[in-house]
Coordinates of C-alpha atoms in Angstrom, one line a residue:
A21 CA -7.0 -43.1 -38.0
I22 CA -3.9 -42.0 -36.0
E23 CA -2.7 -39.9 -39.0
E24 CA -5.9 -38.3 -39.5
L25 CA -6.1 -37.5 -35.8
R26 CA -2.7 -35.8 -35.9
Q27 CA -3.8 -33.8 -39.1
L28 CA -7.0 -32.7 -37.4
R29 CA -5.2 -31.8 -34.3
G30 CA -2.5 -29.8 -36.2
E31 CA -5.3 -28.0 -38.0
V32 CA -7.1 -27.0 -34.9
L33 CA -3.9 -26.0 -33.3
Q34 CA -3.0 -23.7 -36.1
E35 CA -6.4 -22.0 -36.1
D36 CA -6.3 -21.4 -32.3
L37 CA -3.0 -19.3 -32.8
P38 CA -3.4 -15.6 -32.7
P39 CA -2.2 -13.7 -35.8
P40 CA 1.2 -12.2 -35.3
L41 CA 1.5 -8.6 -34.0
P42 CA 1.9 -5.8 -36.6
A43 CA 5.5 -4.6 -36.6
H44 CA 4.8 -1.1 -35.2
L45 CA 2.8 -2.6 -32.2
S46 CA 5.4 -5.3 -31.5
E47 CA 8.1 -2.3 -31.3
K48 CA 6.0 -0.3 -28.8
T49 CA 5.5 -3.6 -26.7
D50 CA 9.2 -4.1 -26.7
A51 CA 9.8 -0.3 -26.0
N52 CA 7.3 -0.5 -23.0
L53 CA 8.9 -3.5 -21.5
L54 CA 12.3 -1.8 -21.6
L55 CA 10.8 1.4 -20.1
F56 CA 9.2 -0.7 -17.4
R57 CA 12.6 -2.4 -16.7
K58 CA 14.3 0.9 -16.5
K59 CA 11.6 2.5 -14.2
N60 CA 11.8 -0.7 -12.0
H61 CA 15.5 -1.3 -12.0
D62 CA 15.7 -1.6 -8.1
T63 CA 15.7 -5.2 -7.6
N64 CA 15.7 -5.0 -3.7
L65 CA 12.6 -6.0 -2.1
K66 CA 10.5 -3.8 0.3
I67 CA 8.3 -5.8 2.7
M68 CA 5.8 -4.1 5.1
I69 CA 4.8 -6.2 8.1
L70 CA 1.3 -5.3 9.2
D71 CA 0.7 -6.8 12.3
E72 CA -0.8 -5.5 15.6
D73 CA 1.2 -7.9 17.7
I74 CA 4.4 -6.2 18.4
E75 CA 6.3 -9.1 19.6
M76 CA 5.3 -11.2 16.4
Q77 CA 6.3 -8.2 14.2
S78 CA 9.5 -7.8 15.9
L79 CA 10.4 -11.5 15.6
V80 CA 9.6 -11.4 11.9
S81 CA 11.3 -8.1 11.2
F82 CA 14.4 -9.2 13.0
A83 CA 14.4 -12.6 11.0
L84 CA 13.9 -10.7 7.7
K85 CA 16.6 -7.9 8.4
G86 CA 19.3 -10.4 8.0
E87 CA 18.1 -11.0 4.4
D88 CA 20.3 -9.3 1.6
D89 CA 18.5 -6.9 -0.5
V90 CA 15.4 -6.9 1.8
T91 CA 14.2 -3.7 3.4
V92 CA 11.6 -4.1 6.2
L93 CA 8.8 -1.6 7.1
C94 CA 6.7 -2.3 10.2
E95 CA 3.1 -1.0 10.6
R96 CA 0.9 -1.8 13.5
S97 CA -2.2 0.0 12.3
P98 CA -3.9 -1.0 9.0
L99 CA -5.1 2.5 8.5
N100 CA -1.6 3.9 8.9
A101 CA -0.3 1.3 6.5
L102 CA -2.8 2.4 3.9
E103 CA -1.8 6.0 4.3
S104 CA 1.9 5.2 4.0
L105 CA 1.6 3.1 1.0
V106 CA 2.1 5.9 -1.4
R107 CA 5.4 7.1 0.4
A108 CA 6.5 3.5 1.3
K109 CA 5.9 1.8 -2.0
P110 CA 6.3 -1.8 -0.6
D111 CA 6.7 -4.8 -2.9
V112 CA 5.0 -7.2 -0.5
I113 CA 2.7 -6.8 2.5
M114 CA 2.7 -9.4 5.2
V115 CA -0.7 -9.0 6.8
D116 CA -2.1 -10.6 9.9
V117 CA -5.7 -11.8 9.5
M118 CA -6.7 -10.8 13.1
M119 CA -6.7 -7.1 13.4
K120 CA -8.9 -4.8 15.7
E121 CA -8.9 -1.7 13.7
M122 CA -10.3 -3.3 10.6
S123 CA -10.6 -6.9 9.2
C124 CA -7.8 -8.2 7.0
F125 CA -10.1 -8.6 4.2
D126 CA -11.4 -4.9 4.5
F127 CA -7.7 -3.9 4.3
I128 CA -7.3 -5.8 1.3
H129 CA -10.3 -4.3 -0.3
D130 CA -9.1 -0.8 0.5
L131 CA -5.5 -1.8 -0.7
H132 CA -7.1 -2.8 -4.2
K133 CA -8.7 0.8 -4.3
L134 CA -5.2 2.3 -3.9
D135 CA -3.4 -0.3 -6.0
P136 CA -5.9 -1.3 -8.7
Q137 CA -3.0 -3.1 -10.8
H138 CA -2.4 -5.2 -7.8
T139 CA 1.4 -4.6 -8.0
I140 CA 1.7 -5.2 -4.3
D141 CA 2.0 -8.8 -3.2
L142 CA 0.1 -10.1 -0.2
I143 CA 1.3 -12.7 2.2
I144 CA -1.5 -13.4 4.7
G145 CA -0.7 -14.8 8.2
S146 CA -3.3 -16.5 10.3
C147 CA -3.4 -18.5 13.6
S148 CA -6.1 -20.7 12.0
P149 CA -5.5 -22.9 9.0
D150 CA -9.1 -22.4 8.1
R151 CA -9.7 -23.5 4.6
R152 CA -12.5 -20.9 3.8
E153 CA -10.3 -18.0 5.2
K154 CA -7.4 -19.4 3.1
H155 CA -9.6 -19.5 0.0
A156 CA -10.9 -16.0 0.5
A157 CA -7.4 -14.7 0.8
F158 CA -6.4 -16.2 -2.4
E159 CA -9.5 -15.0 -4.2
M160 CA -8.8 -11.6 -3.0
G161 CA -5.4 -11.7 -4.4
A162 CA -2.9 -13.1 -2.0
V163 CA 0.1 -14.8 -3.2
D164 CA 0.8 -16.8 -0.1
Y165 CA -0.9 -17.7 3.1
I166 CA 1.1 -18.9 6.2
T167 CA 0.1 -20.1 9.6
R168 CA 1.2 -18.7 13.0
P169 CA 3.2 -19.1 15.1
Y170 CA 5.5 -18.4 12.1
D171 CA 8.2 -20.8 11.2
L172 CA 10.9 -18.0 10.6
S173 CA 12.8 -20.1 8.2
E174 CA 9.5 -20.5 6.1
V175 CA 8.9 -16.9 6.2
R176 CA 12.5 -16.1 4.9
F177 CA 12.0 -18.7 2.2
K178 CA 8.8 -17.1 1.0
V179 CA 10.4 -13.7 1.0
R180 CA 13.2 -15.0 -1.1
L181 CA 10.8 -16.3 -3.5
R182 CA 9.1 -12.9 -3.8
L183 CA 12.6 -11.5 -4.4
A184 CA 13.6 -13.8 -7.1
S185 CA 10.2 -13.3 -8.8
K186 CA 10.9 -9.5 -8.9
R187 CA 14.3 -9.9 -10.2
K188 CA 13.2 -12.1 -12.9
L189 CA 10.4 -9.5 -13.8
C190 CA 12.7 -6.6 -13.7
G191 CA 15.5 -8.5 -15.7

């Protein structure tokens, strides 16, 4: 009975495998990957801190400026941040949930219009560890969620994770 199960399992696994790519498509995929890596050879990480609280923004900015290969950009206005995205091209945006000019979730919605491929990682910061807010942030594409007051060693660690991820992707 066990041998029959193994055979049946093997057959199902074989049937579930996709057929191999034709050679001409495989070559294009490899060429596209090389082209992507060439275009994105910069393995430095550019992070934008979007926070209306200038003291918190300064504190986080100061903590990250000591990190190798990390460039820090600061914005206090979500509307200005959206306008500067094309020029600034950040890899990560650290967004505070509580903003007066627009909600964090409206900002994310507008960001996705400008970045439909979701190439910019979002780290959400909030004073309240509300589970619904956290779930909404992840559903909208956030890669991380941290609570305030920020533990600066945690912020540095999470930024280093994003940097390692970018380096791994870019080769």
